[in-house]
Short mmCIF file of N, CA and C and ligand atoms in Angstrom, two decimals:
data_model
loop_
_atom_site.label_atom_id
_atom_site.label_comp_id
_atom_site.label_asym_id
_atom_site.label_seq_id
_atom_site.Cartn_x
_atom_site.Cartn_y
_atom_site.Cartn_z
N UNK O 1 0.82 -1.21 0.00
CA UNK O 1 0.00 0.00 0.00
C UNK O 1 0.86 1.26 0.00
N UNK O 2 0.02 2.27 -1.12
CA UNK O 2 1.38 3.50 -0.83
C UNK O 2 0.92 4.28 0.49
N UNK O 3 2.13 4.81 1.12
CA UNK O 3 1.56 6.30 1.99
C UNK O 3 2.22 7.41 1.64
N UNK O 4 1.43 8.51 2.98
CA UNK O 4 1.46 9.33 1.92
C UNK O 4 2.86 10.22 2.00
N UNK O 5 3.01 11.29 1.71
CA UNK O 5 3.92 12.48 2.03
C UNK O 5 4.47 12.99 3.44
N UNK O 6 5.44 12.23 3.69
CA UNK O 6 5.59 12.84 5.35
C UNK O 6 6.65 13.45 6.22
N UNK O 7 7.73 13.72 4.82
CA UNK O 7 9.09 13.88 5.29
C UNK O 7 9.64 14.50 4.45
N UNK O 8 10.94 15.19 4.88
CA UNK O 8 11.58 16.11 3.66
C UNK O 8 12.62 14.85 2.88
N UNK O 9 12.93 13.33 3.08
CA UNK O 9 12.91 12.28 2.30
C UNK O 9 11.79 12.23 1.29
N UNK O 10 10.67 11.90 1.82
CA UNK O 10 9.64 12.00 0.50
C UNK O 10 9.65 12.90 -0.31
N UNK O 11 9.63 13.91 0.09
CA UNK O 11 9.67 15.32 -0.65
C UNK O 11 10.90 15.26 -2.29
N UNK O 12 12.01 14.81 -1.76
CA UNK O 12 13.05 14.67 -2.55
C UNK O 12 13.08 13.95 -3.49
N UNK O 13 12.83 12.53 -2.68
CA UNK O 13 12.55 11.23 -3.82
C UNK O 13 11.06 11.62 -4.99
N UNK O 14 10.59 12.33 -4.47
CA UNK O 14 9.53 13.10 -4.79
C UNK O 14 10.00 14.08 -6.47
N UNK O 15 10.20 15.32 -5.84
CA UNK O 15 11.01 15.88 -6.81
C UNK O 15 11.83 15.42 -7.48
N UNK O 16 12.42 14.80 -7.65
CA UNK O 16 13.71 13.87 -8.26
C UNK O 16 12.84 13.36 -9.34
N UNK O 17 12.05 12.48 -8.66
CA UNK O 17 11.06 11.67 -10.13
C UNK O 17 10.39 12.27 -10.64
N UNK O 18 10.31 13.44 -10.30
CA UNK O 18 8.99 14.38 -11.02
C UNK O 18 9.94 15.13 -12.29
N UNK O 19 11.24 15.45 -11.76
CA UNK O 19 12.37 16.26 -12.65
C UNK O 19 13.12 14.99 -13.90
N UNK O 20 12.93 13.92 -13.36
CA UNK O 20 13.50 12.92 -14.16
C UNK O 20 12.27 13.19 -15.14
N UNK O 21 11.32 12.67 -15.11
CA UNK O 21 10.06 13.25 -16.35
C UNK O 21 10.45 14.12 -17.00
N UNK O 22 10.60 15.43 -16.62
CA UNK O 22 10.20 16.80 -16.79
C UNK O 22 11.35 16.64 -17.56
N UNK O 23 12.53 16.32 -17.61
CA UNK O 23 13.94 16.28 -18.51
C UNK O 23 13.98 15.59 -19.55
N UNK O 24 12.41 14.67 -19.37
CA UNK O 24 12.56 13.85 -20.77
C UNK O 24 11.11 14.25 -21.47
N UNK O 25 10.68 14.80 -20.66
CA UNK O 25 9.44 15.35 -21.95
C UNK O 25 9.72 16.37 -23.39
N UNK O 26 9.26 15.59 -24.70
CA UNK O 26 9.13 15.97 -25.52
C UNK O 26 8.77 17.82 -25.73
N UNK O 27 7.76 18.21 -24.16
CA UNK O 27 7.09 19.53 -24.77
C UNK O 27 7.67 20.37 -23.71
N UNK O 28 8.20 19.36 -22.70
CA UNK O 28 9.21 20.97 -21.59
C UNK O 28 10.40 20.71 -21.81
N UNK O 29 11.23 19.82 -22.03
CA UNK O 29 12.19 19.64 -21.91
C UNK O 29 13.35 20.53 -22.17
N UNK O 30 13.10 21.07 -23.32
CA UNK O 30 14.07 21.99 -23.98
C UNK O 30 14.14 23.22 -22.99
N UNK O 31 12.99 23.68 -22.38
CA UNK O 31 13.44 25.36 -21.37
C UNK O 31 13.91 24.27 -19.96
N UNK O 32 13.78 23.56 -19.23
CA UNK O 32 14.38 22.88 -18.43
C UNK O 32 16.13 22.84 -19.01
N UNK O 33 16.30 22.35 -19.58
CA UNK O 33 17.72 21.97 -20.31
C UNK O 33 18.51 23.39 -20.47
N UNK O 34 17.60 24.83 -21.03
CA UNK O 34 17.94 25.71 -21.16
C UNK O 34 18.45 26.30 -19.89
N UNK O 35 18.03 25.62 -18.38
CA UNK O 35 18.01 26.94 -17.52
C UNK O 35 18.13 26.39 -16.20
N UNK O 36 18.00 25.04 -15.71
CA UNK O 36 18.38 24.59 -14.95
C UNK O 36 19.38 23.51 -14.57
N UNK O 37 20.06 23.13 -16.00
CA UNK O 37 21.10 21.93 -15.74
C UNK O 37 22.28 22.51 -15.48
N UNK O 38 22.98 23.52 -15.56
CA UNK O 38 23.96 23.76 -14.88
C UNK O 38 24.07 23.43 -13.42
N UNK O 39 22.95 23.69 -12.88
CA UNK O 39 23.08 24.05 -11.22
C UNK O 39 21.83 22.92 -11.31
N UNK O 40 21.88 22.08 -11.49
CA UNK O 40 20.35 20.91 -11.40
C UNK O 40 20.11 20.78 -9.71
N UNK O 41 21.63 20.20 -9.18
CA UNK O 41 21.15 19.86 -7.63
C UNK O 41 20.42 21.04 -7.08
N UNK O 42 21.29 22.34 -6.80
CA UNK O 42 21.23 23.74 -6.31
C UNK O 42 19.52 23.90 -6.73
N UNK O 43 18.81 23.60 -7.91
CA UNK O 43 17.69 24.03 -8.52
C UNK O 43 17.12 22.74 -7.85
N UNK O 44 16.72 21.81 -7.78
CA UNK O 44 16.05 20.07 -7.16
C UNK O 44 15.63 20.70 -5.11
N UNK O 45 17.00 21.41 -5.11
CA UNK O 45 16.87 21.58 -3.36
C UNK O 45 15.86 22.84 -3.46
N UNK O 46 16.25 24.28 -4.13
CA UNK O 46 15.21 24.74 -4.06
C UNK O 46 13.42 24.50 -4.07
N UNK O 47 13.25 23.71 -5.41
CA UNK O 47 11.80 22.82 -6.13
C UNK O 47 11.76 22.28 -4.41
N UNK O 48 12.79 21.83 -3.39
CA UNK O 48 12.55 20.46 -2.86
C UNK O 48 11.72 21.41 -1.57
N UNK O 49 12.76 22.89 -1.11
CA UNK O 49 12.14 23.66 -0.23
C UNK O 49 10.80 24.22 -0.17
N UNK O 50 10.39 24.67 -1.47
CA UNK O 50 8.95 25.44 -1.82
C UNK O 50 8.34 24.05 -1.09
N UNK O 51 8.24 22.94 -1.60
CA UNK O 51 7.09 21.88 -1.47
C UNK O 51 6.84 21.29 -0.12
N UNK O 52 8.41 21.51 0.99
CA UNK O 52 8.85 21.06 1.79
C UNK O 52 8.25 22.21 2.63
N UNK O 53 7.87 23.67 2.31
CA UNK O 53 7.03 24.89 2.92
C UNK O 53 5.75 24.61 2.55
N UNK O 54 5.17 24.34 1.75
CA UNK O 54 3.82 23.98 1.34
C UNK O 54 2.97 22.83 2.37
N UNK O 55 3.77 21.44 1.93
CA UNK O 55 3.08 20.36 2.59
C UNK O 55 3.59 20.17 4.35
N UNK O 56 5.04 20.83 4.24
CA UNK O 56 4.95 20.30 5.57
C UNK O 56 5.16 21.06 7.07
N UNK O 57 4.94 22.58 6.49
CA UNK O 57 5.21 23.55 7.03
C UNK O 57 7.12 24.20 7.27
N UNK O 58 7.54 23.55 6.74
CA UNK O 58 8.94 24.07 7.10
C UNK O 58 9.47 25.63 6.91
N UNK O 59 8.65 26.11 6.02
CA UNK O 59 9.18 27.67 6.39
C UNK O 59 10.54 27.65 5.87
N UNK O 60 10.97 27.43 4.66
CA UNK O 60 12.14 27.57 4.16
C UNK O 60 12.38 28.05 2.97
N UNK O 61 11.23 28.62 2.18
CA UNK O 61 11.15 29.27 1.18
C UNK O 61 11.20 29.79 0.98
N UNK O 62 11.97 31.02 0.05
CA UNK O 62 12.21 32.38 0.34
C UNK O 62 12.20 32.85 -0.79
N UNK O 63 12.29 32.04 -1.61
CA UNK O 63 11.77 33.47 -3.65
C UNK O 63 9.99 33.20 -3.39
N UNK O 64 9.70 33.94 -5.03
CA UNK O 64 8.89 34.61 -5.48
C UNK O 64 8.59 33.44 -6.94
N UNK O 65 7.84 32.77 -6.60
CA UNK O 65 7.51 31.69 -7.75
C UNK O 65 6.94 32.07 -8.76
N UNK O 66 6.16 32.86 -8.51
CA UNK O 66 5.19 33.48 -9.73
C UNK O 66 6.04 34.66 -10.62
N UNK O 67 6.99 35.31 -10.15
CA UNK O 67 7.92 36.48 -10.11
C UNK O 67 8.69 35.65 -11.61
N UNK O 68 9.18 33.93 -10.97
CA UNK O 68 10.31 33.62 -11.70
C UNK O 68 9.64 33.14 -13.57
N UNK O 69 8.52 32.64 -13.09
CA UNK O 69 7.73 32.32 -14.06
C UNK O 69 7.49 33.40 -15.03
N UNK O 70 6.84 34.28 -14.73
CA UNK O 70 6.77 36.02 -15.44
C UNK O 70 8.23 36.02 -16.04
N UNK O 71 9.41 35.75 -15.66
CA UNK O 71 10.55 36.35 -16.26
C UNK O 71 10.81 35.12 -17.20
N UNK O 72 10.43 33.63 -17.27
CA UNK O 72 10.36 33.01 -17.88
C UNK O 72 9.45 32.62 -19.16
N UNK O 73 8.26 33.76 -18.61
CA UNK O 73 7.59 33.60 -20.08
C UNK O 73 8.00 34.62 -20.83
N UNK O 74 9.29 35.55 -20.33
CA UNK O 74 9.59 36.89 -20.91
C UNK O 74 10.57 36.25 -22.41
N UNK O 75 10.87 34.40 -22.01
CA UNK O 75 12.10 34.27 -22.49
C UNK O 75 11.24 32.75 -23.68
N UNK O 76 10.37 31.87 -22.69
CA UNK O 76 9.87 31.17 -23.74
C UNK O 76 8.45 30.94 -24.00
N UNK O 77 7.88 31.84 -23.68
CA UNK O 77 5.99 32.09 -24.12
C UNK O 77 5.75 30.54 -23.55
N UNK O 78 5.09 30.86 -22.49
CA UNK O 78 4.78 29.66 -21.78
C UNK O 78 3.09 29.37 -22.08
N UNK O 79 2.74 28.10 -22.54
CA UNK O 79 1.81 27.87 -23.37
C UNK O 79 0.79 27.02 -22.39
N UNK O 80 -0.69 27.20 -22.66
CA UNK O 80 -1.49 26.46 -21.96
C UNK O 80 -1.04 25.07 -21.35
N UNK O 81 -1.26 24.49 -23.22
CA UNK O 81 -0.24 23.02 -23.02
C UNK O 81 0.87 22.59 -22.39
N UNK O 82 1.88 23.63 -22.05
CA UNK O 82 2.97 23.48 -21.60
C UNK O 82 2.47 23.39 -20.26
N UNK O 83 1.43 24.75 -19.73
CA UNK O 83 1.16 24.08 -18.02
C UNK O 83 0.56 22.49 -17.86
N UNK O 84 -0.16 22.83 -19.07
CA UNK O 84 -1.14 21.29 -18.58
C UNK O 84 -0.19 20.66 -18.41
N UNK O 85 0.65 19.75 -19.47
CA UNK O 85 1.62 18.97 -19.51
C UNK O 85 2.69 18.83 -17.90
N UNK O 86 2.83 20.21 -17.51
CA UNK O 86 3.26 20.52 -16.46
C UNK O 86 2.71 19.44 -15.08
N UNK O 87 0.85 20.16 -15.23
CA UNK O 87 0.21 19.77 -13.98
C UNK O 87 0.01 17.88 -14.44
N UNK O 88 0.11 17.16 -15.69
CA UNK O 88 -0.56 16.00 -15.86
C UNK O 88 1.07 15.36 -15.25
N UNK O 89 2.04 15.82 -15.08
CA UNK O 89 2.87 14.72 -15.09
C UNK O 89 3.46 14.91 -13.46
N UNK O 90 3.38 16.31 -13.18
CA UNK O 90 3.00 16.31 -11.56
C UNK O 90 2.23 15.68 -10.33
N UNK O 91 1.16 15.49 -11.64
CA UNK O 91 -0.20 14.42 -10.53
C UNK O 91 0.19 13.13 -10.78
N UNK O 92 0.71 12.79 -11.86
CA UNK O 92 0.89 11.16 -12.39
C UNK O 92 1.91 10.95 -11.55
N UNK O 93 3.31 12.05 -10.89
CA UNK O 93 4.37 11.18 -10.10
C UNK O 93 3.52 10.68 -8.82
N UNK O 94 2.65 12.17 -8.47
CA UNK O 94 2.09 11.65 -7.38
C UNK O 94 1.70 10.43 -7.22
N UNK O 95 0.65 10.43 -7.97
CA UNK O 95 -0.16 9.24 -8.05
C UNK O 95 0.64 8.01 -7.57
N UNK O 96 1.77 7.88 -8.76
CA UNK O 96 2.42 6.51 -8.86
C UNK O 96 3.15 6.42 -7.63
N UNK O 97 3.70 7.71 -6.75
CA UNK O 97 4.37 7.34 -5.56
C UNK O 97 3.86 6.73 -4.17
N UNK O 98 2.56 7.50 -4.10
CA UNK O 98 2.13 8.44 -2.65
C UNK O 98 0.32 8.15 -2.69
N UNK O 99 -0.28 8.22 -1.60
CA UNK O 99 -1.31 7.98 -1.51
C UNK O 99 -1.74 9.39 -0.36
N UNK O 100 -2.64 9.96 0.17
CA UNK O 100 -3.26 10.27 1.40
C UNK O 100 -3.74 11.95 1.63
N UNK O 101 -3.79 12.62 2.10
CA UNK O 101 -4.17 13.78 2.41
C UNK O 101 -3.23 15.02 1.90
N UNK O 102 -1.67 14.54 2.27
CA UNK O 102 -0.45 15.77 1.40
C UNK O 102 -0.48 15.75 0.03
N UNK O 103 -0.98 14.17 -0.26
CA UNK O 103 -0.79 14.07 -2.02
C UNK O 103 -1.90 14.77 -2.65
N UNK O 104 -3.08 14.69 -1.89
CA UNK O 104 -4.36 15.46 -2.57
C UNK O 104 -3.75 16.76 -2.44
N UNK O 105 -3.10 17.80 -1.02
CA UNK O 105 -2.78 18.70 -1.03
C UNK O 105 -1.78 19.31 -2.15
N UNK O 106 -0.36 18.36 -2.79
CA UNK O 106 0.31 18.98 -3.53
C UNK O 106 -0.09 18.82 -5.18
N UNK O 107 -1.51 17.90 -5.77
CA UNK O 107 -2.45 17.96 -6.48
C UNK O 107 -2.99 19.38 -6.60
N UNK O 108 -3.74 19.78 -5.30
CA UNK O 108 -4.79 20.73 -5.59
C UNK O 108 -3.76 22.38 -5.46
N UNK O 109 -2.75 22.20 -4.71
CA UNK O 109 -2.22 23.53 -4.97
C UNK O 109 -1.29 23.82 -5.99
N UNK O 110 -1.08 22.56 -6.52
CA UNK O 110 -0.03 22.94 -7.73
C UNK O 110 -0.70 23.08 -8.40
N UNK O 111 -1.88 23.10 -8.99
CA UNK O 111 -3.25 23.64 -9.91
C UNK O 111 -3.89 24.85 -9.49
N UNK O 112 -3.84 25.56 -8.45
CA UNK O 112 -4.46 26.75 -8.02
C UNK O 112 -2.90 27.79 -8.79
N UNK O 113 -2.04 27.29 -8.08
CA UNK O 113 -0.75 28.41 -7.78
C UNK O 113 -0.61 28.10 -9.58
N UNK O 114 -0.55 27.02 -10.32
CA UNK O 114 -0.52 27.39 -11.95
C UNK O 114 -1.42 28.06 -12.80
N UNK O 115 -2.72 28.10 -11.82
CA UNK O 115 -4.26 28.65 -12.50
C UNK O 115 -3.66 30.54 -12.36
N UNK O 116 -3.01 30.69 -10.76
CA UNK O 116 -2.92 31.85 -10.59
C UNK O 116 -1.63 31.93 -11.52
N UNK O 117 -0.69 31.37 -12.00
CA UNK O 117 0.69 31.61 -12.46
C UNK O 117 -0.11 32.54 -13.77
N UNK O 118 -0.61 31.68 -14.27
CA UNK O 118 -1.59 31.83 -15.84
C UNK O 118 -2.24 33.03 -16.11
N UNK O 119 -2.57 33.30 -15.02
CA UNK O 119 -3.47 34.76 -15.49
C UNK O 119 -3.13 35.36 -15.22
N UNK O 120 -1.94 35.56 -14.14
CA UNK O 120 -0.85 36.71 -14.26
C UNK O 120 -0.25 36.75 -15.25
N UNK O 121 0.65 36.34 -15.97
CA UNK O 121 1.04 36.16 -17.14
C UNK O 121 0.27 36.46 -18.78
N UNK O 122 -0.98 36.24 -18.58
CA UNK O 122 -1.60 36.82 -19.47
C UNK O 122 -2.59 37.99 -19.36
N UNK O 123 -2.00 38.23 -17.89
CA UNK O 123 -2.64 39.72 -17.53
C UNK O 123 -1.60 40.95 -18.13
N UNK O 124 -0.43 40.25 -17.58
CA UNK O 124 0.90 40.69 -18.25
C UNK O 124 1.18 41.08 -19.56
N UNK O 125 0.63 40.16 -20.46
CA UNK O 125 0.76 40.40 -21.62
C UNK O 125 0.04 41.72 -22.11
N UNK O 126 -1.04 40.91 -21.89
CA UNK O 126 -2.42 42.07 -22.72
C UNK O 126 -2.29 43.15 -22.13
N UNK O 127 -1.17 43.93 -20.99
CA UNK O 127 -1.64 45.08 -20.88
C UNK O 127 -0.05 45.79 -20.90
N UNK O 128 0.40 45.02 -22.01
CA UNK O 128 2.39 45.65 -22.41
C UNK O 128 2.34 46.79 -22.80
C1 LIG R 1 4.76 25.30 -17.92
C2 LIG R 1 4.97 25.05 -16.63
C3 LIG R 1 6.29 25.30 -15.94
C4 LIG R 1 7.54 25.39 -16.48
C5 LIG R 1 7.98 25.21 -17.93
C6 LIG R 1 8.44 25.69 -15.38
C7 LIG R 1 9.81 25.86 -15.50
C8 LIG R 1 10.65 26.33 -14.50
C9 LIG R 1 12.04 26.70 -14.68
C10 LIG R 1 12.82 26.60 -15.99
C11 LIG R 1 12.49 27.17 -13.51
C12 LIG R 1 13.89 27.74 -13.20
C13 LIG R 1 13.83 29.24 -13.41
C14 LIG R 1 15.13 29.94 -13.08
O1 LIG R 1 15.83 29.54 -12.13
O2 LIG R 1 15.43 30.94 -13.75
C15 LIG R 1 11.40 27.06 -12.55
C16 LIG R 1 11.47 27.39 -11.23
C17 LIG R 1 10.52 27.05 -10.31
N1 LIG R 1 9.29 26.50 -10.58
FE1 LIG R 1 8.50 26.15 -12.38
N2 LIG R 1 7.74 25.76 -14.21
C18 LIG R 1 6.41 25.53 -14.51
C19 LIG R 1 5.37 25.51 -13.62
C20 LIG R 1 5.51 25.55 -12.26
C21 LIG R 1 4.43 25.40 -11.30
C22 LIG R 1 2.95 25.20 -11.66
C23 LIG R 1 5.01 25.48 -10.05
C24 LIG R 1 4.39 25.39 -8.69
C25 LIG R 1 3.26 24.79 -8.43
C26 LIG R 1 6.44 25.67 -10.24
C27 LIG R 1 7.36 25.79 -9.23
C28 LIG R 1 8.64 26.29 -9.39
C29 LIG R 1 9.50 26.72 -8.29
C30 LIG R 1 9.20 26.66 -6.81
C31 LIG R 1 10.68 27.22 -8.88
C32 LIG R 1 11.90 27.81 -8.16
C33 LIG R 1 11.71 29.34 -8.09
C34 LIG R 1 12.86 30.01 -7.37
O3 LIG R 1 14.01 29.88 -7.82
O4 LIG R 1 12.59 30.66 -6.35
N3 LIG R 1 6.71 25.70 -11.58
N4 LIG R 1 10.29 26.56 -13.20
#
């Protein structure tokens, strides 16, 4: 039986498999490759802190997520598809890892915080 999310171990093994995807997808792959493989670990621990402040209260997060995204669609027009693709392979690590109450939690807020990423960004646009 899986369980669920309960440690900044899960969290990692977590991120790790979610970034192993994300490096081989056909439709993100290329701005990943562009912008985080130099510093992959340095970038994995950050991804690992936000989620590690989210689900488990740790209080260790300290950028501006939506901030970095805005400067990233400045560079590759970040596309519906590209979030979806984003949120379908986010829920699928879940899924395949984790079962219980954090996993529904990092489901439903990584879909709010991309719903909100989205319309900042195209609030952004339309009013250049
Ligand atoms: C199309 C969808 C997305 C793409 C292509 C994408 C790509 C990236 C890239 C390339 C970076 C590194 C930026 C840099 O260091 O300059 C980054 C950072 C980050 N992303 Fe995303 N991302 C997406 C959606 C999301 C969503 C929905 C979330 C949260 C639910 C998220 C969470 C983060 C976090 C926490 C960082 C680190 C920000 C920081 O350095 O403070 N991303 N993303």
């Amino acid at each position: 039986m899986k369980t669920d999310i309960s440690s900044r171990k899960d969290i990692d093994f977590l991120i790790k498999t979610f970034y192993d995807k994300l490096l081989q997808d056909d439709l993100l792959q290329h701005i990943f490759r562009q912008t985080i493989l130099p510093d992959l670990e340095a970038h994995l621990k950050t991804i690992a802190d936000f989620w590690d402040s989210i689900l488990l209260d740790a209080d260790i997060y300290r950028g501006n997520v939506t901030e970095k995204h805005i400067a990233l669609d400045k560079k590759f027009t970040l596309s519906k598809n590209e979030f979806d693709r984003w949120l379908l392979l986010w829920k699928q690590t879940i899924d395949a890892l984790f079962s219980g109450e954090k996993s529904e939690m990092a489901k439903f807020r990584a879909q709010s915080i991309a719903d909100i990423m989205q319309y900042k960004i195209e609030y952004l646009r339309s009013n250049k």
